XYZ file of C-alpha atoms in Angstrom:
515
model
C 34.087 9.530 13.638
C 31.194 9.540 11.246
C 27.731 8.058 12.903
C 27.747 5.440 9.609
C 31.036 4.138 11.162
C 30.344 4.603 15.059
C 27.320 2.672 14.726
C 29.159 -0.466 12.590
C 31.900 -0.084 15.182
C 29.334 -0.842 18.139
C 27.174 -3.279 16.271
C 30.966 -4.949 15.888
C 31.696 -4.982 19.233
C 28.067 -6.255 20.956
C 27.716 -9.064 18.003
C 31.450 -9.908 19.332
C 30.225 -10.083 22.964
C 27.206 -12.398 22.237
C 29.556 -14.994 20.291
C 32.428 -14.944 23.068
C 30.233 -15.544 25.691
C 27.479 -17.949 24.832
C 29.184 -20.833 25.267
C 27.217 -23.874 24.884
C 23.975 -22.082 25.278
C 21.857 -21.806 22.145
C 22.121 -18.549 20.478
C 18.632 -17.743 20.335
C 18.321 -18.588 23.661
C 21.472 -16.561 24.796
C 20.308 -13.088 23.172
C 17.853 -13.005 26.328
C 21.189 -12.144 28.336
C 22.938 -10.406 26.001
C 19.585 -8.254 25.324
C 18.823 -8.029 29.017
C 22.305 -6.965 30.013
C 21.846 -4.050 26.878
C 18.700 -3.241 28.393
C 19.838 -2.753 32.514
C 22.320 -0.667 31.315
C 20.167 1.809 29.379
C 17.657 2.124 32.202
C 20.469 2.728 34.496
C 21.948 5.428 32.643
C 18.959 6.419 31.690
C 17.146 7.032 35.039
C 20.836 8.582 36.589
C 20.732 11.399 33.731
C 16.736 11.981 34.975
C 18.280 12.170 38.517
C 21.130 14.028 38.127
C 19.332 16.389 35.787
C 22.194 17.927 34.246
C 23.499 19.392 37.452
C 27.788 18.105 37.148
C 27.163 18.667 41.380
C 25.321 15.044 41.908
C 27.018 12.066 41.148
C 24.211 9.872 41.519
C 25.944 6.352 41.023
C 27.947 7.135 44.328
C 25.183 8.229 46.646
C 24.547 5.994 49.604
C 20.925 4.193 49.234
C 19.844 5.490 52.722
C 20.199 9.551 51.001
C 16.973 8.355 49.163
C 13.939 9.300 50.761
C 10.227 7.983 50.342
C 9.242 11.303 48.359
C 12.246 11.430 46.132
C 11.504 7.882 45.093
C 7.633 8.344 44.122
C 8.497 11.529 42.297
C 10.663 9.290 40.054
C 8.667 6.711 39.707
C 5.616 8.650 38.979
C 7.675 10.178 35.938
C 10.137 7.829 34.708
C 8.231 4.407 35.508
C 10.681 2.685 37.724
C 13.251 2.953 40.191
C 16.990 2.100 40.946
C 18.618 2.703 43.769
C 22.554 3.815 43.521
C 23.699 0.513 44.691
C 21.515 -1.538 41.568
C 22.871 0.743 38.902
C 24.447 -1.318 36.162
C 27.750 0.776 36.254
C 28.262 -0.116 40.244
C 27.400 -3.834 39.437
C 29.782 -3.936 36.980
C 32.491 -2.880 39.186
C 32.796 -6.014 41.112
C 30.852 -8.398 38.681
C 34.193 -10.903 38.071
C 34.206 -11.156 42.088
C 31.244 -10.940 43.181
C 29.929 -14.778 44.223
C 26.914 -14.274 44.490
C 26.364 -12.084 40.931
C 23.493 -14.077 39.665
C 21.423 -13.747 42.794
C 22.306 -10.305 43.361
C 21.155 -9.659 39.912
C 17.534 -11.528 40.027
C 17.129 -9.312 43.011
C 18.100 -6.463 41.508
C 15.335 -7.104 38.264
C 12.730 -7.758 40.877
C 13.243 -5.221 42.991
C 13.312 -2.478 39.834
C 9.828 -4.212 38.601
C 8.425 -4.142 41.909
C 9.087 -0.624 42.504
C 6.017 0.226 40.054
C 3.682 -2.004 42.048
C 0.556 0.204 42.777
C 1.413 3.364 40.191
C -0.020 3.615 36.570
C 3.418 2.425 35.064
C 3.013 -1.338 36.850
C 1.525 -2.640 33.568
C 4.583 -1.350 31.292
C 7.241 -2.752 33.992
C 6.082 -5.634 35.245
C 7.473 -8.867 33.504
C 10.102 -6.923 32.170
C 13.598 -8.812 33.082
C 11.399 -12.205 33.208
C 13.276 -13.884 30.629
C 16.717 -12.496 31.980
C 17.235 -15.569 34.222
C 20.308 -15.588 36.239
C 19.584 -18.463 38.013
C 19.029 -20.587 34.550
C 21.252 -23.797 34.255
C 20.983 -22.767 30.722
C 24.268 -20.430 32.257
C 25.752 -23.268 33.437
C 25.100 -26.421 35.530
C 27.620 -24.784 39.027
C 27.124 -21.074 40.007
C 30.496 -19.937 39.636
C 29.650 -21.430 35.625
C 26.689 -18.773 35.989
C 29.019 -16.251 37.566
C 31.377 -16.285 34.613
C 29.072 -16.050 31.903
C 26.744 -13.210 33.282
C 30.365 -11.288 34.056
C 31.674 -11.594 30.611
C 28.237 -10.463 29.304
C 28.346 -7.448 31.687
C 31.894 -6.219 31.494
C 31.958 -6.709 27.555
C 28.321 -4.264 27.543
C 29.815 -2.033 30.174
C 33.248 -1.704 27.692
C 30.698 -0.508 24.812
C 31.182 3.469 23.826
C 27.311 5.094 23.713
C 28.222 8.129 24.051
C 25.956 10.354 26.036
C 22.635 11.425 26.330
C 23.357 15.313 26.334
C 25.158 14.421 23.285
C 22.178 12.487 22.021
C 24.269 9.764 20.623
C 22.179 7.098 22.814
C 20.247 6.487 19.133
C 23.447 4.247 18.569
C 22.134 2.316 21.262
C 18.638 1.224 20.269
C 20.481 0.888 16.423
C 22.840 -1.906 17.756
C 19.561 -3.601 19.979
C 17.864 -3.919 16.602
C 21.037 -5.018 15.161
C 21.338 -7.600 17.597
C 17.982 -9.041 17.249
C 18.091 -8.847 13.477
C 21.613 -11.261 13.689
C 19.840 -13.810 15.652
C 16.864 -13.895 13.808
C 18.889 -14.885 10.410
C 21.111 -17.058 12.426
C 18.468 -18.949 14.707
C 16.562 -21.107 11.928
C 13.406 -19.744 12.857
C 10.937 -17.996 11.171
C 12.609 -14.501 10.654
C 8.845 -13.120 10.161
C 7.459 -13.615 13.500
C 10.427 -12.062 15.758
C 11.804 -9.248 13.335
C 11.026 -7.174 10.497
C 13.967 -5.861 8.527
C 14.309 -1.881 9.733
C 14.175 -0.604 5.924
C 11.635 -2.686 5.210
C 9.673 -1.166 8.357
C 10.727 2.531 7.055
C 8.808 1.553 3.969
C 5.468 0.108 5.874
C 5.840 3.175 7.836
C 5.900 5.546 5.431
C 3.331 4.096 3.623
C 0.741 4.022 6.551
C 1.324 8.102 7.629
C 1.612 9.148 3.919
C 0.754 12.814 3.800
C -0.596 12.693 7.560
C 0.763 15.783 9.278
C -0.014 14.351 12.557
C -1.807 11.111 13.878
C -3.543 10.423 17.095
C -1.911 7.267 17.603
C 0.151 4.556 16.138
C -0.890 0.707 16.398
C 0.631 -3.018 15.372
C -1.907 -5.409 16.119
C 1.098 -8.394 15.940
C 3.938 -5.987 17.301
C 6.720 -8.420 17.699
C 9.795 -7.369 18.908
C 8.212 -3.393 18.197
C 10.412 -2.672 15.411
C 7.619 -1.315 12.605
C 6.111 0.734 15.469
C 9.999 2.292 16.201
C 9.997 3.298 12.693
C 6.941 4.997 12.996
C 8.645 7.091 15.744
C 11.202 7.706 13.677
C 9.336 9.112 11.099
C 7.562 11.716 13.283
C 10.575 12.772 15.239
C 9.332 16.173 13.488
C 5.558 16.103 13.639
C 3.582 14.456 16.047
C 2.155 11.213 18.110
C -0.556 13.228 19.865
C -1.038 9.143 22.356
C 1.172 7.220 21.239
C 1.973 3.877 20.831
C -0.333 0.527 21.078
C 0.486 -3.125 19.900
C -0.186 -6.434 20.886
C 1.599 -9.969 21.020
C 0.968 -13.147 21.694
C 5.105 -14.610 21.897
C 5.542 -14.098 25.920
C 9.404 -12.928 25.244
C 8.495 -11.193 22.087
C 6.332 -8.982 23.984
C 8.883 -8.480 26.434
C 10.973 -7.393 24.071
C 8.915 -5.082 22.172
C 8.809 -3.078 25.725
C 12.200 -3.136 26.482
C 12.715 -1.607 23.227
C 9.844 1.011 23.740
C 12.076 2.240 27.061
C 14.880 1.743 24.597
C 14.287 4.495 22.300
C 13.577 6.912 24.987
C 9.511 6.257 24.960
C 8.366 6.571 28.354
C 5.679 4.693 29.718
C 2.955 6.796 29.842
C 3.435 7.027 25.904
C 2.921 3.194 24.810
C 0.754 0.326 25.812
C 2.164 -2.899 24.378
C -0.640 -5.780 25.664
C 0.473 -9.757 25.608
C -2.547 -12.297 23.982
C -4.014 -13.259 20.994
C -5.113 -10.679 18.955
C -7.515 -12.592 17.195
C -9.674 -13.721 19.883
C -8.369 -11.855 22.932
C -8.126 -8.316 21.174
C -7.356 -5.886 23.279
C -7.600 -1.526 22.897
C -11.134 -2.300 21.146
C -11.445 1.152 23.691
C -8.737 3.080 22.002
C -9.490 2.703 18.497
C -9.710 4.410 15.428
C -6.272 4.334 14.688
C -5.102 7.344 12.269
C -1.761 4.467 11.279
C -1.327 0.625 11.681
C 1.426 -1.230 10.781
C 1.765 -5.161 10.811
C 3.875 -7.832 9.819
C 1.695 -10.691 10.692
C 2.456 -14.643 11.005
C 2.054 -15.873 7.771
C -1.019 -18.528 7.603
C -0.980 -19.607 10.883
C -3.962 -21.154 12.353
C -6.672 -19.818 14.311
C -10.030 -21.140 15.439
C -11.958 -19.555 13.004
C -15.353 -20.842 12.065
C -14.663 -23.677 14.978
C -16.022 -20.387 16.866
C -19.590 -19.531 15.911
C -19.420 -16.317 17.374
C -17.267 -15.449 15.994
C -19.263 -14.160 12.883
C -20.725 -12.037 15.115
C -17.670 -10.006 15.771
C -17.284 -6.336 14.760
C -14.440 -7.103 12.969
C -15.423 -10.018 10.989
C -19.079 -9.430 10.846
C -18.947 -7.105 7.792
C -17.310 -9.227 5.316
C -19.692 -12.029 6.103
C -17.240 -14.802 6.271
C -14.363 -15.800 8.235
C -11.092 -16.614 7.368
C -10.309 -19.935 7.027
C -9.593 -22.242 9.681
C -5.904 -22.914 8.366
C -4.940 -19.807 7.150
C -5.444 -16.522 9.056
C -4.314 -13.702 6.975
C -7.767 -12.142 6.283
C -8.526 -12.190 10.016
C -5.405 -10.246 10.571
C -6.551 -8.046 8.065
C -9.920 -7.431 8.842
C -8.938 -7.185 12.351
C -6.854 -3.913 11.422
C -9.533 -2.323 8.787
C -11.899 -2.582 12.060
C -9.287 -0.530 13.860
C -8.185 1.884 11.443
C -9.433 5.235 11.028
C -11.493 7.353 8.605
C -8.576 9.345 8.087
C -5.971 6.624 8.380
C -3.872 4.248 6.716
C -3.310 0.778 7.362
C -0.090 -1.123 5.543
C 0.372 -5.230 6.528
C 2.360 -7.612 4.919
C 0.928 -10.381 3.122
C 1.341 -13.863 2.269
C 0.978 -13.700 -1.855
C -1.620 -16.391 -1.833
C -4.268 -14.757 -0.276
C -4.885 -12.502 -3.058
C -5.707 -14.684 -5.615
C -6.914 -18.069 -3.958
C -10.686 -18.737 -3.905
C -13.419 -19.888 -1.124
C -13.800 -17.434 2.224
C -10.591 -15.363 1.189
C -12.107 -14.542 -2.523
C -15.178 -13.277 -0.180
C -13.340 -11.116 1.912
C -11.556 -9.487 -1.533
C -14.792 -9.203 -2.473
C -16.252 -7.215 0.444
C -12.912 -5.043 0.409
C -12.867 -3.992 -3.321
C -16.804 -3.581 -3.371
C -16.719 -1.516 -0.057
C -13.321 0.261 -1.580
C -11.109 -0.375 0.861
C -8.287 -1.323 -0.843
C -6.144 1.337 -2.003
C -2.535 -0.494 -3.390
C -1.151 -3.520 -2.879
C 2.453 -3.766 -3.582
C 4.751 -6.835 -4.558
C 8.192 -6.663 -3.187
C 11.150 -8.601 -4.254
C 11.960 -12.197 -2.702
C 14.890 -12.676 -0.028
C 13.893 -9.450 1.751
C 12.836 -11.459 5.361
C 14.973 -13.346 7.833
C 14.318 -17.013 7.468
C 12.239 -16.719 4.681
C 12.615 -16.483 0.946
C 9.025 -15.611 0.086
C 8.462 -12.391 -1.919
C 6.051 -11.069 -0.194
C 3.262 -8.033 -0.377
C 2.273 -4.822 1.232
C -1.636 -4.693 1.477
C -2.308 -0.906 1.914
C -5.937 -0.207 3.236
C -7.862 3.096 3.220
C -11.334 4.481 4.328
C -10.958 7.980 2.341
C -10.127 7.367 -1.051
C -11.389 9.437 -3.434
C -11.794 7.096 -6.745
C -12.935 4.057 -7.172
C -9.204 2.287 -8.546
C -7.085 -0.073 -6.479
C -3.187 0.820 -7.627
C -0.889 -2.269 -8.269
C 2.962 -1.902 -7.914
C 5.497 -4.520 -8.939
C 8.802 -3.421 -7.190
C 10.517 -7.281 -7.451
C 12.497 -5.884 -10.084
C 16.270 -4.874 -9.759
C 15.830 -1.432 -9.584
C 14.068 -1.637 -5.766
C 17.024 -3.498 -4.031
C 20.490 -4.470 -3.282
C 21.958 -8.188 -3.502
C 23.868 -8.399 -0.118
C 24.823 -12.088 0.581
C 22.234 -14.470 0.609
C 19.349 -11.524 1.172
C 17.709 -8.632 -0.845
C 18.015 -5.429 0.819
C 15.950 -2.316 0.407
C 17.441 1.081 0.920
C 16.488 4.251 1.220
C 16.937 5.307 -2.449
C 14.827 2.543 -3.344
C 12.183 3.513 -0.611
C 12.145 6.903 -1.861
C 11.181 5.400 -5.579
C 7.969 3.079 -4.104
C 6.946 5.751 -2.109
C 6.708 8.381 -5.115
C 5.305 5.361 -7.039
C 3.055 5.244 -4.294
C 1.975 9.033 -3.860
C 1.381 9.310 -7.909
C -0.782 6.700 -8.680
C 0.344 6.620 -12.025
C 0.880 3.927 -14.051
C 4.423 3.296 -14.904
C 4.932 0.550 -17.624
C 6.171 -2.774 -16.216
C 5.894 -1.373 -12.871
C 2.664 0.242 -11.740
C -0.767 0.483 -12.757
C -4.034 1.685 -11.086
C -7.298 -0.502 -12.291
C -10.909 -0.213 -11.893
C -12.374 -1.535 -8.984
C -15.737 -3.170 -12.223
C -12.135 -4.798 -14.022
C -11.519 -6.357 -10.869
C -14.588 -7.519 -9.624
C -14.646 -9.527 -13.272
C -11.663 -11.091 -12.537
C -12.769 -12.807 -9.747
C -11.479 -10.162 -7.417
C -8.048 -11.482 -8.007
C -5.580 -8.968 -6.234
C -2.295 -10.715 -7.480
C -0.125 -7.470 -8.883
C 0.951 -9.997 -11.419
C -2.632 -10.287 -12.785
C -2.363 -6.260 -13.649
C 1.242 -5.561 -14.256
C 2.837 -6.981 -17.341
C 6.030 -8.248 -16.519
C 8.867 -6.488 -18.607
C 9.986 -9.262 -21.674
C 14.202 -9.623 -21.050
C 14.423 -12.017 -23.989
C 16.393 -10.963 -26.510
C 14.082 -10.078 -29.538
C 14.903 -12.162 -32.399
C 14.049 -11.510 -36.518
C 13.125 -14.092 -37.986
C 13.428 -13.261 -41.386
C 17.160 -11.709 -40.779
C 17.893 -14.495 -38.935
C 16.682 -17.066 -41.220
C 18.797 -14.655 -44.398
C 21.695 -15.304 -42.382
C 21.261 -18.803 -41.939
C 21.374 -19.385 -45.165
C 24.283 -17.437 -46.314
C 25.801 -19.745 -43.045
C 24.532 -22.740 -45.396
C 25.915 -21.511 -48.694
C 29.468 -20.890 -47.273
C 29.236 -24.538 -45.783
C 28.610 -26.105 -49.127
C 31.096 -24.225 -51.075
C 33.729 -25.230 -47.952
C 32.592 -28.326 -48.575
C 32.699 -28.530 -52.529
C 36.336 -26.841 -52.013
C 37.495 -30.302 -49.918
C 36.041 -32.399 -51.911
C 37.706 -30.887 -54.901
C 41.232 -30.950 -52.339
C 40.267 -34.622 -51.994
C 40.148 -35.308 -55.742
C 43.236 -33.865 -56.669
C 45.370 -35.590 -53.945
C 44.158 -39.273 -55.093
C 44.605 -38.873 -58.794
């Protein structure tokens, strides 16, 4: 079985799970158990193949809890984060979870008892919080216990009935795959804003990409609105074969968001000590001001949200803000986001956010802050990409790629809306890799490609008002049909002189017949 099909099989299967078992709980609600369940069982397996440590003698799952002894336990907690005993693994839950009548408060203890085992060790941050919105007491289970009971067994014997394979094998990929895949399905299905909870994975290959172009290696990797961690996981997965000499830092202000960026952190086999995901508000409760520059940031930012902005006077005084001289406005935050990252990027780094397409072209405090990037050449491409790529949102959005070492003084435009750079599937645009692969060269050339791509003089912007719209640089290619208008008008009127004979000919016809 092919790893194309193995993964659709799973994704199949889990996406089956959530919609058998939900019941009359919301579905956006209900992914927190689904998602939860997904997640105990990875840590489970997880931590027994750390215990076991490839030695087919120890059968960890069926030790007794009392064989566990005080130094055993800090050992593993001092490596892997956490600790489960035997007796809270996910695989001996399972076995009596459709009898068990007390399942749901067995299980909260469980959660607490795995969180609370990093209490005092350097891991407590990373763990603690983490099963907080897996609530198995909830009524949102059921209004009776043994309601409660049912649903949390379905949910765990239809995860524990999943095929992962192993991780010798190192088929537990498939794992994290179908955890995106899940998230990705509830996003489009929730009707809520796609944007703030997940960004498509090929569309995170692409922002990616873009951010570590032609970096060999980069001291660390940072989202400054991480949602669920997805552009950051990408980032991994670019550098599988280079490296991520401290890993990886975001911050969130959604409470479960947050939660779920770490869970997915643990997910794809990133251990503790090698991301630091914080929960606030980036924009006036920043946090890793310590750990910056940044050699790569990625970000997929709320789109015009509010902040308090100039309600703030001190705002202006901020490192991050100061330079530009103006904040972004009160109802639209984009350019804070922005400037937020430039101040954390480094000189040897890349920074690629989306963007909400107004901001590049509107005047007032964001027509400063253009200003103050083109002058100080920060900007090195911005990118348009085509609509219907985002769950929840139709907008056809751009990539703002920032840089502290170019080496001209252009900004490059690229208009990838076209068909060419991506699939019709359903009701959304999808980008894959061939079409990557195409922006990306785009990208790396800086040439200008007709219709598509041009690179313009930082003086040519500044007199257009420092208007950053790609449309403002980029022709768009003319798909009317070309008409001549002296051939046409030559065949209109042999169309005329055929008429009037035809015509002459029935009147003639008409003659004859009334004589």
């Amino acid at each position: 079985m092919t790893s194309i099909i193995q993964r659709a099989e799973l994704q199949n299967k889990i996406w089956k799970i959530a919609n058998d078992v939900r019941g009359s709980v919301d579905g956006w609600d209900f992914k927190q158990f689904v998602l939860g369940t997904l997640f105990y069982r990875f840590i489970s397996e997880n931590f027994t193949s750390y215990i076991e440590g490839g030695d087919d003698s120890v059968d960890y799952a069926n030790m007794p809890d009392s064989v566990i002894t005080a130094a055993i336990k800090d050992d593993a907690i001092k490596t892997k984060g956490y600790f489960i005993y035997p007796s809270q693994l996910f695989v001996n839950v399972a076995k009596t979870a459709n009898t068990n009548a007390n399942l749901n408060t067995d299980l909260k203890a469980i959660f607490d008892a795995i969180e609370s085992s990093a209490n005092g060790y350097p891991s407590e941050e990373d763990i603690k919080g983490l099963f907080a919105d897996f609530d198995t007491t909830s009524t949102r289970l059921g209004n009776t216990v043994e309601n409660k009971n049912s649903r949390l067994a379905a949910v765990i014997k239809g995860v524990a009935e999943l095929n992962f394979g192993n991780f010798e094998e190192n088929k537990i990929d498939l794992f994290g795959d179908a955890y995106e895949f899940l998230i990705s399905n509830y996003a489009a299905n929730a009707g809520k804003s796609g944007g703030e909870f997940f960004t498509p994975q090929n569309v995170s290959k692409l922002i990616a990409q873009l951010a570590m172009h032609g970096q060999t290696s980069v001291n660390k990797i940072y989202d400054p609105a991480a949602g669920s961690g997805s552009l950051l996981l990408q980032a991994k997965k670019h550098f599988d074969n280079h490296i991520i000499e401290e890993g990886f830092f975001g911050q969130e202000i959604n409470h479960t968001t947050y939660n779920l960026a770490r869970m997915n952190m643990f997910l794809h086999n990133i251990n503790y000590d090698k991301f630091n995901i914080a929960l606030g508000n980036t924009l006036i409760d920043p946090h890793f001001g310590d750990e910056k520059p940044f050699d790569a940031i990625v970000s997929n930012p709320p789109y015009s949200v509010t902040w308090i902005g100039a309600d703030d006077p001190t705002l202006i005084n901020d490192d991050r803000f100061a330079p530009a001289g103006v904040l972004a406005p009160k109802s639209k935050a984009d350019f804070a986001f922005v400037l937020h990252a430039l101040s954390y990027l480094s000189a040897k780094g890349r920074a690629a956010i989306v963007c909400f397409p107004g901001i590049f072209y509107r005047g007032g405090a964001e027509q400063k802050i253009r200003k103050y990037l083109v002058d100080n050449n920060f900007v090195e491409t911005v990118i348009s990409l085509a609509p219907n790529l985002f769950y929840g949102t139709s907008i056809a959005v751009n990539i703002l790629v920032l840089s502290k070492h170019k080496t001209d003084n252009k900004t490059q435009f690229i208009d990838v809306s076209g068909e060419d750079f991506f699939k019709k599937v359903t009701n959304n645009n999808m980008l894959e890799d061939g079409h990557i692969e195409k922006i990306i060269a785009l990208f790396d050339s800086k040439e200008d490609v007709p219709h598509v791509a041009k690179s313009v003089d930082n003086n040519k912007i500044a007199e257009n008002d420092y208007n950053l719209s790609v449309s403002s640089y980029v022709e768009a290619k003319d798909n009317k049909e070309k008409v001549d208008i002296a051939d046409l008008n030559a065949k209109i009127s042999k169309t005329v002189e055929k008429i009037n004979k035809l015509r002459a000919d029935i009147d003639n016809i008409i003659k004859e017949i009334e004589a």
